[in-house]
Every structure is written in C-alpha cells, then in structure tokens.
Tab-separated table of C-alpha atoms in Angstrom:
chain	number	residue	atom	x	y	z
A	226	MET	CA	14.685	0.008	-4.173
A	227	THR	CA	12.540	1.312	-6.810
A	228	ARG	CA	9.557	-0.415	-4.798
A	229	LEU	CA	10.634	1.845	-1.626
A	230	ARG	CA	11.192	4.950	-4.062
A	231	ASP	CA	7.517	4.727	-5.537
A	232	THR	CA	6.003	3.963	-1.713
A	233	HIS	CA	7.454	7.290	-0.517
A	234	ALA	CA	6.684	8.995	-3.964
A	235	ALA	CA	3.021	8.225	-3.256
A	236	HIS	CA	2.973	9.687	0.097
A	237	ASP	CA	4.300	13.065	-1.120
A	238	PRO	CA	2.038	16.016	-1.895
A	239	HIS	CA	4.719	17.044	-4.269
A	240	CYS	CA	5.410	14.305	-6.442
A	241	PRO	CA	3.779	14.472	-9.533
A	242	TRP	CA	0.364	13.008	-10.506
A	243	HIS	CA	1.813	10.285	-12.716
A	244	ARG	CA	3.572	8.833	-10.474
A	245	ARG	CA	1.238	9.069	-8.020
A	246	ALA	CA	-1.473	7.304	-9.985
A	247	ARG	CA	0.976	4.423	-10.961
A	248	HIS	CA	1.455	3.702	-7.697
A	249	ALA	CA	-2.240	3.816	-7.033
A	250	VAL	CA	-2.895	1.351	-9.876
A	251	GLY	CA	-0.242	-0.780	-8.973
A	252	HIS	CA	-1.029	-1.529	-4.986
A	253	SER	CA	-4.861	-1.141	-5.322
A	254	LEU	CA	-6.728	-4.153	-6.213
A	255	ARG	CA	-9.770	-2.178	-6.439
A	256	ILE	CA	-8.525	0.554	-9.151
A	257	ARG	CA	-7.125	-2.670	-10.910
A	258	LEU	CA	-10.950	-4.776	-10.866
A	259	VAL	CA	-12.172	-1.513	-12.158
A	260	LEU	CA	-10.274	-0.684	-14.849
A	261	VAL	CA	-10.576	-4.598	-16.323
A	262	PHE	CA	-14.188	-4.037	-15.956
A	263	MET	CA	-14.070	-0.930	-18.320
A	264	ALA	CA	-11.320	-1.924	-20.634
A	265	LEU	CA	-13.733	-5.291	-20.655
A	266	ALA	CA	-16.816	-2.804	-20.956
A	267	VAL	CA	-15.381	-0.558	-23.701
A	268	THR	CA	-14.082	-4.130	-25.748
A	269	VAL	CA	-17.409	-5.536	-25.610
A	270	ALA	CA	-19.440	-2.376	-26.699
A	271	ILE	CA	-17.091	-2.136	-29.772
A	272	THR	CA	-17.202	-5.491	-30.906
A	273	PHE	CA	-21.139	-5.645	-30.481
A	274	MET	CA	-21.520	-2.058	-32.305
A	275	GLY	CA	-18.898	-3.025	-34.857
A	276	GLY	CA	-20.511	-6.696	-35.702
A	277	VAL	CA	-24.303	-5.180	-35.643
A	278	GLN	CA	-22.942	-2.265	-37.998
A	279	LYS	CA	-21.320	-5.129	-39.811
A	280	ALA	CA	-24.890	-7.229	-40.123
A	281	VAL	CA	-26.773	-4.335	-40.907
A	282	ALA	CA	-24.715	-3.316	-43.945
A	283	VAL	CA	-24.401	-6.474	-45.433
A	284	GLY	CA	-27.734	-7.434	-44.940
A	285	TRP	CA	-30.213	-4.616	-44.787
A	286	LYS	CA	-28.132	-2.675	-47.691
A	287	GLU	CA	-29.631	-5.158	-50.032
A	288	ALA	CA	-32.708	-5.408	-48.743
A	289	ALA	CA	-33.683	-1.709	-48.691
A	290	ARG	CA	-32.206	-0.762	-52.037
A	291	PRO	CA	-35.199	-1.885	-54.501
A	292	LEU	CA	-37.338	0.501	-51.755
A	293	LEU	CA	-34.777	3.156	-51.462
A	294	MET	CA	-34.662	3.324	-55.452
A	295	ASP	CA	-38.679	3.589	-55.478
A	296	TYR	CA	-38.572	6.253	-53.247
A	297	VAL	CA	-35.850	8.147	-54.907
A	298	ASP	CA	-37.920	7.233	-58.278
A	299	ARG	CA	-41.370	9.103	-56.752
A	300	LEU	CA	-39.427	11.871	-55.491
A	301	THR	CA	-38.036	12.477	-58.883
A	302	ALA	CA	-41.624	12.119	-60.135
A	303	GLU	CA	-42.913	14.218	-57.872
A	304	ILE	CA	-40.682	17.240	-58.594
A	305	GLY	CA	-41.149	16.840	-62.179
A	306	SER	CA	-39.808	17.563	-65.504
A	307	PRO	CA	-38.409	20.392	-66.095
A	308	PRO	CA	-37.761	20.162	-62.348
A	309	SER	CA	-40.066	22.149	-60.321
A	310	ILE	CA	-38.094	24.411	-57.779
A	311	GLU	CA	-40.762	25.442	-55.375
A	312	ARG	CA	-41.484	21.474	-54.833
A	313	ALA	CA	-37.985	20.639	-54.386
A	314	GLN	CA	-37.940	22.998	-52.026
A	315	ALA	CA	-41.107	21.552	-50.134
A	316	ILE	CA	-39.107	18.703	-49.729
A	317	ALA	CA	-35.882	19.483	-48.786
A	318	ASP	CA	-38.116	21.375	-46.030
A	319	ARG	CA	-40.226	18.375	-45.071
A	320	LEU	CA	-37.683	15.520	-45.418
A	321	PRO	CA	-34.197	15.458	-43.862
A	322	VAL	CA	-32.588	15.623	-47.444
A	323	THR	CA	-30.684	17.783	-49.505
A	324	LEU	CA	-31.488	18.455	-53.491
A	325	ARG	CA	-28.882	19.736	-55.970
A	326	ILE	CA	-30.522	20.276	-59.560
A	327	ASP	CA	-27.595	20.948	-62.359
A	328	GLY	CA	-29.016	20.992	-66.165
A	329	PRO	CA	-29.137	23.168	-69.269
A	330	GLN	CA	-32.101	25.399	-67.469
A	331	ILE	CA	-31.746	24.703	-63.738
A	332	HIS	CA	-28.506	25.167	-61.530
A	333	TRP	CA	-29.850	25.155	-58.197
A	334	ALA	CA	-29.144	23.807	-54.617
A	335	SER	CA	-31.757	23.098	-51.308
A	336	HIS	CA	-28.549	23.702	-48.960
A	337	PRO	CA	-26.046	25.917	-50.906
A	338	ASP	CA	-24.095	26.094	-47.678
A	339	GLN	CA	-23.190	22.687	-46.960
A	340	PRO	CA	-20.513	21.175	-49.057
A	341	ARG	CA	-21.120	18.188	-51.657
A	342	PRO	CA	-21.293	14.892	-49.780
A	343	ASP	CA	-18.294	12.404	-49.972
A	344	TRP	CA	-20.451	9.646	-51.065
A	345	MET	CA	-21.369	12.045	-54.582
A	346	SER	CA	-17.991	11.594	-55.859
A	347	ASP	CA	-16.444	9.409	-58.554
A	348	LYS	CA	-14.356	7.173	-55.513
A	349	PHE	CA	-17.274	6.557	-53.252
A	350	ARG	CA	-19.746	5.518	-56.173
A	351	LYS	CA	-16.893	2.862	-57.055
A	352	GLN	CA	-16.135	1.545	-53.973
A	353	ASP	CA	-20.088	1.784	-51.941
A	354	HIS	CA	-22.463	-0.915	-53.217
A	355	TRP	CA	-25.175	1.861	-51.846
A	356	ALA	CA	-24.051	4.503	-54.417
A	357	GLY	CA	-24.901	2.465	-57.660
A	358	ASP	CA	-25.938	-0.943	-58.548
A	359	GLU	CA	-24.175	-3.730	-60.907
A	360	SER	CA	-24.764	-2.052	-64.144
A	361	GLY	CA	-23.479	1.711	-62.810
A	362	HIS	CA	-26.873	3.220	-62.163
A	363	ASN	CA	-26.773	5.987	-58.945
A	364	LEU	CA	-29.196	4.980	-56.421
A	365	LEU	CA	-29.440	8.681	-55.204
A	366	GLN	CA	-29.012	10.406	-58.584
A	367	ARG	CA	-31.856	10.397	-61.362
A	368	THR	CA	-31.541	12.237	-65.044
A	369	THR	CA	-35.206	13.728	-65.709
A	370	ALA	CA	-36.582	13.672	-69.581
A	371	ASP	CA	-35.387	17.114	-70.542
A	372	GLY	CA	-31.426	16.264	-69.505
A	373	HIS	CA	-31.323	17.883	-66.001
A	374	HIS	CA	-29.638	16.137	-63.439
A	375	ILE	CA	-31.248	15.598	-59.917
A	376	GLU	CA	-29.038	14.374	-56.385
A	377	PHE	CA	-30.554	13.400	-53.077
A	378	GLY	CA	-28.149	13.666	-49.661
A	379	LEU	CA	-28.439	13.356	-46.182
A	380	ASN	CA	-28.897	17.206	-44.546
A	381	ALA	CA	-26.105	17.482	-42.422
A	382	LEU	CA	-27.769	19.674	-39.884
A	383	SER	CA	-30.284	16.607	-39.195
A	384	TRP	CA	-26.914	15.082	-37.235
A	385	GLU	CA	-26.040	18.317	-35.341
A	386	LYS	CA	-27.747	16.148	-32.240
A	387	ARG	CA	-24.816	13.627	-32.578
A	388	PRO	CA	-22.270	15.572	-29.982
A	389	ARG	CA	-24.757	15.558	-27.704
A	390	ILE	CA	-25.729	11.757	-27.517
A	391	ALA	CA	-21.868	11.389	-27.586
A	392	TRP	CA	-21.218	13.155	-24.459
A	393	GLY	CA	-24.596	11.893	-22.869
A	394	THR	CA	-22.945	8.254	-23.698
A	395	LEU	CA	-19.804	9.295	-21.852
A	396	THR	CA	-21.417	10.653	-19.351
A	397	VAL	CA	-23.494	7.386	-18.721
A	398	LEU	CA	-20.092	5.370	-18.692
A	399	LEU	CA	-18.268	7.416	-16.526
A	400	LEU	CA	-21.747	6.944	-14.474
A	401	LEU	CA	-21.304	3.306	-14.745
A	402	THR	CA	-17.745	3.117	-13.396
A	403	ALA	CA	-18.444	5.505	-10.804
A	404	LEU	CA	-20.826	2.650	-9.593
A	405	ALA	CA	-18.960	0.021	-10.570
A	406	TYR	CA	-16.021	1.203	-8.162
A	407	VAL	CA	-18.239	1.960	-5.216
A	408	TYR	CA	-19.537	-1.988	-5.701
A	409	VAL	CA	-16.400	-3.331	-5.635
A	410	ARG	CA	-15.033	-0.872	-3.074
A	411	HIS	CA	-18.091	-2.331	-0.889
A	412	LEU	CA	-17.021	-5.739	-1.772
A	413	LEU	CA	-13.378	-5.856	-1.107
A	414	ARG	CA	-13.734	-3.976	1.992
A	415	PRO	CA	-13.369	-6.984	4.302
A	416	LEU	CA	-9.792	-7.021	2.833
A	417	ASP	CA	-9.109	-3.580	4.782
A	418	ASP	CA	-10.514	-5.386	7.782
A	419	ILE	CA	-8.359	-8.646	7.404
A	420	ARG	CA	-5.358	-6.158	6.792
A	421	GLN	CA	-5.836	-4.240	10.156
A	422	GLY	CA	-7.032	-7.402	11.641
A	423	ALA	CA	-3.689	-9.267	10.665
A	424	GLN	CA	-1.814	-6.073	11.795
A	425	ARG	CA	-3.172	-6.146	15.389
A	426	PHE	CA	-2.500	-10.030	15.931
A	427	GLY	CA	1.378	-9.326	14.688
A	428	ASN	CA	1.608	-6.427	17.208
A	429	GLY	CA	0.124	-9.057	19.596
A	430	ASN	CA	-3.384	-7.598	19.792
A	431	PHE	CA	-5.536	-10.720	20.043
A	432	ALA	CA	-8.709	-8.605	21.833
A	433	GLN	CA	-10.667	-7.810	18.986
A	434	PRO	CA	-11.175	-10.372	16.175
A	435	ILE	CA	-11.599	-9.585	12.287
A	436	PRO	CA	-15.413	-9.162	11.498
A	437	VAL	CA	-16.867	-11.350	9.604
A	438	ARG	CA	-19.249	-10.237	7.526
A	439	HIS	CA	-22.386	-12.079	6.710
A	440	ALA	CA	-21.057	-14.778	9.256
A	441	HIS	CA	-24.258	-17.160	8.976
A	442	ARG	CA	-23.474	-17.609	4.877
A	443	PRO	CA	-19.821	-15.791	4.316
A	444	ASP	CA	-18.593	-15.753	1.280
A	445	GLU	CA	-14.760	-16.190	0.411
A	446	LEU	CA	-13.373	-13.228	1.918
A	447	GLY	CA	-15.974	-14.363	5.088
A	448	GLN	CA	-14.033	-17.326	4.943
A	449	LEU	CA	-10.757	-16.025	4.585
A	450	ALA	CA	-11.274	-13.756	7.631
A	451	ALA	CA	-12.674	-16.738	9.808
A	452	THR	CA	-9.954	-18.762	9.256
A	453	ILE	CA	-7.387	-15.796	10.108
A	454	ASN	CA	-9.196	-15.371	13.459
A	455	THR	CA	-8.845	-19.435	14.137
A	456	MET	CA	-5.235	-18.913	13.135
A	457	GLY	CA	-4.701	-15.725	15.874
A	458	ASP	CA	-6.574	-17.426	18.500
A	459	ASP	CA	-4.245	-20.356	17.955
A	460	ILE	CA	-1.086	-18.322	17.823
A	461	HIS	CA	-2.600	-16.242	21.422
A	462	GLN	CA	-3.169	-19.584	22.931
A	463	MET	CA	0.333	-20.769	22.219
A	464	LEU	CA	1.821	-17.284	23.078
A	465	GLU	CA	-0.086	-17.792	26.649
A	466	ALA	CA	0.757	-21.212	26.978
A	467	LYS	CA	4.461	-20.035	26.642
A	468	ARG	CA	4.172	-16.922	28.733
A	469	ALA	CA	2.171	-18.848	31.246
A	470	LEU	CA	5.635	-21.661	31.504
A	471	LEU	CA	8.107	-18.956	31.608
A	472	LEU	CA	6.403	-17.192	34.468
A	473	ALA	CA	5.869	-20.411	36.473
A	474	MET	CA	9.806	-21.678	35.751
A	475	SER	CA	11.047	-18.117	36.533
A	476	HIS	CA	9.137	-18.070	40.041
A	477	GLU	CA	9.717	-22.197	40.871
A	478	LEU	CA	13.194	-21.299	40.057
A	479	ARG	CA	13.590	-18.501	42.440
A	480	SER	CA	13.348	-20.885	45.759
A	481	PRO	CA	15.590	-22.909	45.190
A	482	LEU	CA	18.537	-20.428	43.594
A	483	THR	CA	17.955	-18.638	46.716
A	484	ARG	CA	18.330	-21.768	48.682
A	485	ALA	CA	21.873	-22.851	47.249
A	486	ARG	CA	23.019	-19.219	47.003
A	487	LEU	CA	22.570	-19.139	50.824
A	488	ASN	CA	24.165	-22.526	51.194
A	489	THR	CA	27.032	-21.303	49.085
A	490	GLU	CA	27.860	-18.329	51.046
A	491	LEU	CA	27.876	-20.311	54.502
A	492	LEU	CA	30.475	-22.461	52.985
A	493	PRO	CA	33.771	-21.643	55.350
A	494	GLU	CA	36.219	-19.241	53.632
A	495	THR	CA	39.110	-21.246	53.724
A	496	ALA	CA	42.057	-20.946	50.822
A	497	ASP	CA	41.061	-24.548	49.049
A	498	VAL	CA	37.423	-24.205	48.789
A	499	GLU	CA	37.391	-20.011	47.641
A	500	ALA	CA	37.918	-20.567	44.135
A	501	GLN	CA	34.771	-22.675	43.852
A	502	ARG	CA	32.684	-20.764	46.469
A	503	LEU	CA	33.226	-17.551	44.400
A	504	ALA	CA	32.827	-19.385	41.101
A	505	LEU	CA	29.382	-21.175	42.231
A	506	LEU	CA	28.379	-17.393	43.457
A	507	ARG	CA	28.689	-15.918	40.145
A	508	ASP	CA	27.017	-18.315	38.328
A	509	LEU	CA	23.991	-18.468	40.801
A	510	GLY	CA	24.088	-14.582	40.161
A	511	GLU	CA	23.875	-14.960	36.790
A	512	MET	CA	21.241	-17.654	36.876
A	513	ALA	CA	19.266	-14.926	39.415
A	514	GLY	CA	20.067	-12.427	36.475
A	515	LEU	CA	18.469	-14.369	33.752
A	516	ILE	CA	14.845	-15.077	35.549
A	517	THR	CA	14.996	-11.460	36.313
A	518	ASP	CA	15.007	-10.742	33.199
A	519	LEU	CA	12.629	-13.346	32.207
A	520	LEU	CA	9.683	-12.114	34.646
A	521	GLU	CA	11.049	-8.248	33.100
A	522	SER	CA	10.515	-9.209	29.443
A	523	GLU	CA	7.228	-11.136	30.149
A	524	ARG	CA	5.829	-7.923	32.201
A	525	LEU	CA	7.273	-5.563	29.560
A	526	ALA	CA	5.822	-7.562	26.608
A	527	GLY	CA	2.257	-7.692	28.274
A	528	ARG	CA	-0.516	-4.743	26.557
A	529	HIS	CA	-0.422	-3.532	30.519
A	530	ALA	CA	2.617	-2.943	31.214
A	531	ALA	CA	2.775	0.660	33.583
A	532	LEU	CA	5.593	2.542	33.494
A	533	HIS	CA	6.394	4.692	36.916
A	534	ARG	CA	7.937	7.967	34.994
A	535	GLU	CA	9.711	10.251	36.612
A	536	PRO	CA	12.070	12.918	36.046
A	537	THR	CA	14.927	11.911	35.365
A	538	ASP	CA	18.478	12.816	34.634
A	539	LEU	CA	20.032	10.640	32.012
A	540	THR	CA	23.390	12.042	32.539
A	541	GLU	CA	23.600	11.217	35.939
A	542	LEU	CA	22.039	7.810	35.691
A	543	ALA	CA	24.562	6.822	32.693
A	544	ARG	CA	27.287	7.913	34.923
A	545	GLU	CA	25.652	5.417	37.800
A	546	VAL	CA	25.190	2.211	35.489
A	547	ILE	CA	29.018	2.911	34.058
A	548	ALA	CA	29.836	2.647	38.221
A	549	GLU	CA	27.492	-0.461	38.474
A	550	LEU	CA	29.312	-2.002	35.420
A	551	GLY	CA	32.969	-1.038	36.653
A	552	SER	CA	32.589	-4.298	39.159
A	553	ARG	CA	32.380	-6.726	36.444
A	554	HIS	CA	33.911	-5.443	33.221
A	555	ALA	CA	37.276	-3.872	33.652
A	556	GLY	CA	37.428	-1.844	30.678
A	557	ALA	CA	33.801	0.293	31.616
A	558	ALA	CA	35.807	3.103	33.343
A	559	GLN	CA	37.122	3.738	29.757
A	560	ILE	CA	33.212	4.098	28.571
A	561	VAL	CA	33.439	7.426	26.715
A	562	LEU	CA	30.072	9.493	27.568
A	563	HIS	CA	29.125	12.286	25.356
A	564	ALA	CA	26.000	14.502	26.716
A	565	PRO	CA	25.396	18.383	26.134
A	566	PRO	CA	25.503	20.147	29.672
A	567	ASP	CA	22.415	21.738	29.280
A	568	LEU	CA	20.499	18.447	29.067
A	569	PRO	CA	17.529	18.458	30.755
A	570	ALA	CA	15.744	16.071	32.860
A	571	VAL	CA	13.499	13.938	31.131
A	572	ARG	CA	10.026	12.014	32.364
A	573	LEU	CA	11.046	8.398	32.106
A	574	ASP	CA	10.883	5.073	33.911
A	575	ARG	CA	13.858	5.092	35.848
A	576	SER	CA	14.645	1.716	36.445
A	577	ARG	CA	13.542	0.367	32.976
A	578	LEU	CA	15.880	2.892	31.514
A	579	ARG	CA	18.726	1.744	33.401
A	580	LEU	CA	18.127	-1.873	32.597
A	581	LEU	CA	18.587	-0.882	29.137
A	582	LEU	CA	21.561	1.169	29.772
A	583	ARG	CA	22.793	-1.472	31.395
A	584	ASN	CA	22.309	-4.141	28.773
A	585	LEU	CA	23.230	-1.521	25.901
A	586	LEU	CA	26.646	-1.060	27.481
A	587	ASP	CA	27.344	-4.512	28.665
A	588	ASN	CA	26.706	-5.874	24.908
A	589	SER	CA	29.443	-3.425	23.977
A	590	LEU	CA	31.984	-4.250	26.264
A	591	ARG	CA	31.401	-7.769	25.981
A	592	HIS	CA	32.533	-6.891	22.093
A	593	SER	CA	35.266	-4.303	22.753
A	594	GLU	CA	37.534	-6.364	24.464
A	595	SER	CA	40.301	-6.412	21.283
A	596	ALA	CA	38.868	-2.902	19.795
A	597	ALA	CA	41.518	-0.181	19.872
A	598	LEU	CA	38.450	1.950	20.740
A	599	PRO	CA	36.460	2.068	23.955
A	600	PRO	CA	32.754	2.111	23.576
A	601	GLU	CA	30.785	5.687	23.123
A	602	LEU	CA	27.711	6.730	24.941
A	603	HIS	CA	25.677	9.567	23.354
A	604	LEU	CA	23.168	11.195	25.115
A	605	ARG	CA	21.398	14.313	22.884
A	606	LEU	CA	18.056	15.920	22.000
A	607	GLU	CA	16.565	15.796	18.648
A	608	GLY	CA	13.475	17.033	16.516
A	609	ASP	CA	13.037	20.343	18.715
A	610	ARG	CA	13.937	18.459	21.898
A	611	ARG	CA	11.047	16.825	21.325
A	612	VAL	CA	12.963	13.495	21.137
A	613	VAL	CA	15.955	12.528	23.144
A	614	GLU	CA	18.397	10.293	21.873
A	615	LEU	CA	20.351	7.338	23.422
A	616	GLU	CA	23.467	6.229	21.320
A	617	VAL	CA	25.543	3.270	22.407
A	618	ARG	CA	28.516	2.578	19.996
A	619	ASP	CA	31.179	0.031	20.400
A	620	HIS	CA	34.315	-0.426	17.827
A	621	GLY	CA	34.606	-4.143	17.415
A	622	ARG	CA	33.932	-6.389	14.518
A	623	GLY	CA	30.340	-5.550	14.054
A	624	VAL	CA	27.680	-7.376	13.032
A	625	PRO	CA	26.964	-10.051	9.501
A	626	PRO	CA	24.214	-7.905	8.055
A	627	GLU	CA	22.084	-10.850	8.038
A	628	HIS	CA	21.415	-11.189	11.609
A	629	LEU	CA	20.645	-7.123	12.048
A	630	PRO	CA	17.045	-7.682	11.789
A	631	HIS	CA	16.793	-10.080	14.214
A	632	LEU	CA	19.008	-9.027	17.005
A	633	ALA	CA	16.585	-7.661	19.468
A	634	GLN	CA	14.591	-10.757	19.088
A	635	ALA	CA	14.133	-13.162	22.187
A	636	PHE	CA	16.337	-15.722	22.741
A	637	TYR	CA	18.343	-14.763	19.115
A	638	ARG	CA	21.937	-15.051	19.036
A	639	PRO	CA	24.173	-14.570	15.937
A	640	ASP	CA	27.031	-17.422	17.940
A	641	THR	CA	25.054	-20.865	17.590
A	642	ALA	CA	27.966	-21.846	19.855
A	643	ARG	CA	25.984	-19.910	22.340
A	644	GLN	CA	29.305	-19.075	24.273
A	645	ARG	CA	29.550	-16.938	27.658
A	646	THR	CA	32.312	-14.467	25.856
A	647	THR	CA	30.328	-13.541	22.909
A	648	GLY	CA	26.842	-13.232	24.498
A	649	GLY	CA	24.339	-14.356	26.362
A	650	VAL	CA	21.100	-15.872	26.051
A	651	GLY	CA	19.819	-13.459	23.846
A	652	LEU	CA	17.454	-11.624	26.096
A	653	GLY	CA	19.391	-8.393	26.402
A	654	LEU	CA	18.634	-6.683	22.947
A	655	TYR	CA	15.420	-7.875	23.146
A	656	LEU	CA	14.549	-6.005	26.802
A	657	CYS	CA	15.782	-2.910	25.342
A	658	ARG	CA	13.445	-2.865	22.579
A	659	LEU	CA	10.770	-3.573	24.924
A	660	VAL	CA	11.889	-0.784	27.059
A	661	ALA	CA	11.606	1.345	24.333
A	662	GLN	CA	8.323	0.108	22.788
A	663	ALA	CA	6.783	0.934	26.494
A	664	HIS	CA	7.942	4.360	26.469
A	665	ASP	CA	6.332	4.492	22.438
A	666	GLY	CA	10.010	4.968	21.364
A	667	GLN	CA	11.971	2.617	18.830
A	668	LEU	CA	15.309	0.788	18.790
A	669	HIS	CA	17.333	0.853	15.556
A	670	MET	CA	20.814	-0.997	14.999
A	671	ARG	CA	23.379	-0.675	11.936
A	672	ASN	CA	26.921	-1.606	11.350
A	673	ALA	CA	28.793	1.489	12.224
A	674	GLU	CA	32.577	0.095	10.307
A	675	PRO	CA	33.647	-0.633	12.516
A	676	GLY	CA	31.451	-2.009	15.521
A	677	LEU	CA	28.108	-2.127	16.157
A	678	SER	CA	25.799	1.349	16.828
A	679	VAL	CA	22.451	0.803	18.766
A	680	THR	CA	20.565	3.744	18.864
A	681	VAL	CA	17.139	4.346	21.068
A	682	ARG	CA	14.755	7.260	20.414
A	683	LEU	CA	12.269	7.947	23.205
A	684	PRO	CA	9.751	10.654	22.565
A	685	VAL	CA	9.821	13.775	25.627
A	686	VAL	CA	7.048	13.857	27.490
A	687	GLU	CA	5.996	16.770	29.024
C-alpha cells in the first residue's frame, strides 16, 4: 500500500516536493548512480585533501621552520632597533603580513582594524609547533635590543578571494555532476527502449523489436536487448502456432459437426429416441458454440480486429439478449434491468456487444441458481457522458479473491473439475475482455459481497 501511495503521489502536482524527490530517488537508477558518483567524488576529494594537508603539516613545517625563522630575523633587522615605523609600514605594504610593535616608546599596528590572530594567543602557542620551537621561542615574534616586541601575522585581507574560490569550486562540482548525469543517462538510455519493448511484447505487439545500440559490438545492455528480442520472437512464433492450430481445428471441426447435427435432426421423432436426440442436439449445439467462440476470440485477439460501429440502443439490445437467454435459462426473465430513460444510442459494434452481454448474463445466471435475488444489469453514462458503463451483478457465492485477477484469461476456470453446471470452458469472460479492449474500453471484476460484479467501461465515440 505504501508503494502504491508513493506512486500516485509522484504523479500528483500538489504532492510535497520531498515526497516526489524520495520517489524519484527510489525509482530512478540514473539518479541513484549519479548520487553514488557524487558521494564517492566528495569522499575521495575530502580524503585526498585531508591526507595532503596532513602530509604538508607534518613534513613541510619542519622543513620550513629554519627558513621562516631566518626570514623573520631579516625583517626584524630591517625594521631596526629602535623600531622604525616607516620601514615597518613599508614591509606591511610590500608583503601580505601584519605588524604589531609594543614597547616602552612605540605602540603601533599596521592594521589596527583587524583583530589579533588566534595563533598569537598562549593557547595556540602551546598546541601548534608553528608558533614556537621546543625551547618556547616564538617563530613569529621578536624582541629588539631596546625592549620592543614585534609580532608578525598574515594579512586577513589577502584571503578575500577564498569565498570566490569556494563558489567556483562548487560551480565546477555542479557542472561535473550535470555532465555525469547526462553521461549516465546516455549510458542507461537502452533501459527505456528495453522497458518499452517489453511492454509492447506483453501487449502482443511483436512487430517492432527493441533497438540494439552498437549491434556489431553490443555492450551488456545491448546483449540484454538482443536476448529479449530473441525471446520475443520465440514467444511470437509459439503464439502464432497456437493460433493457427486453433483456427485449423475450429474450421475442420465445423464440417463434421454440421453433418452430425443434420443426421441427428433426421432421426425419427419417436418416443424411445426423442430424449437421446434432444440431448445429442444440445451437446452438438454447445460444441458449435465453443467453436464459434474460439474463432471469435482469435479474430478479436488479432492486431487488426475490425469493428462495425453503428448507433446502438443499449436498453433495447439488453432486452433482446435477456429474451434470447430465456429459452435456455428459466431465471432469465427475472433479470433486473436498470437503465435511465434518456440513455442515448451509442456507436458500438452491435454483434460484439451482444456477445458480451450474453456471456456476462449467462455467467451471472449460472451462479445465481441458489441465490435469494436475481442478477442485475445496470446501464449508465459516466464521466460527463463520455463513458458508457455496463455492470452485471449476481448474488451468488462470489469468487475467491485469489482467482479474480485470472478470471478473464483464456481457458481459466476456478473450478478445476470443469463441471458444466459451474461454468463453460473458460472463454466467456475472456471474450468479454477482448470485446471491451477492441472498443478501447476496460473490464473490471470485484466481489460485491454477496456475488460477483463485472463492470465494462466503453468510451463514447462521436
């Protein structure tokens, strides 16, 4: 239920952005791969920079200590003793450093607006070996002969470019991420072709194979597409062979059935053979009906199923079907028809819709023999009168929930004993589904508690 709710939320424009983002991350292999690459890149960069910084801190500090001490001594000597503010200012202007002089005669700072660096504090001098040597002598602080203390520091204004460097680094990272996404999308684009091809094969359309990228030298996805194409060809051949076998058997059986029915009707209508004669005619009629259903199912299952649409009065057609069923079912006359008086004529294939109604009502009558209420047929217009809806409901025992998704499959029977009193050969609901799909409609089934409800929704064609 949670997965279904997330799927609906992902397509809802009013859904919060974080839920749509969570759905996108959870269901997009591309986004997950890009996020993994980003996390890997950031981790490698941080690890590399930390390692380099540690190596520099450990190795280069010791190597640069004597050079720094010598350079600071030279700058101190250049300032002089007593210190010359002019020379100190010249050094501060020439180099990215700050100077602070404190003593008996001079209290001067080259950059008085800048706070004193933290590394000049006693705590820093104890923790960082850049601040002093092992004897406690500070590397960046000197005392002149006349008692003045000179402190050197880095000019904070020289680091003004750091934010721009950070934004530039972030921009480059985002650009690389976008390029990585584009490249990953290009690499995984065959997955879209494979998904669309699998959907076509599932719908019975084998005319267009899945395109194979670099067919002369395919990668893993290309090999997968080629394998699925081979599987699709095999399935198509098996389906065509099955269809050809059913059509051949149906056509070949019609002639002997016609002869058998003719010979049965020519039997003398005497009292001693009348019962057997009628039973034989009934069985032959059922066999002829089965062959007709097989041929009709193959016509409707084909990609070029042709419909003869004409304005059809559904209420009148429903009454005709109920009257026809009255000759076979005693309870057909009790079927309750619910139809609005202003139901207009709809352009449908009248013969196919007659087949659909006959099968649905016959099925409901068969499962309503011990029910307290007769079957019901509801005709109505839904969706601003753009969809015509037919619902047939019985008040029998219903169907176990595990069988509902399979009832409209060919030759499927919940009753494994396949008794005639509990159903036919499993083509009735299958034909109803094919008729609905041929009209670009849908067939839904549910347990109405009690009984089974079958709803057919057909779009209205102008």
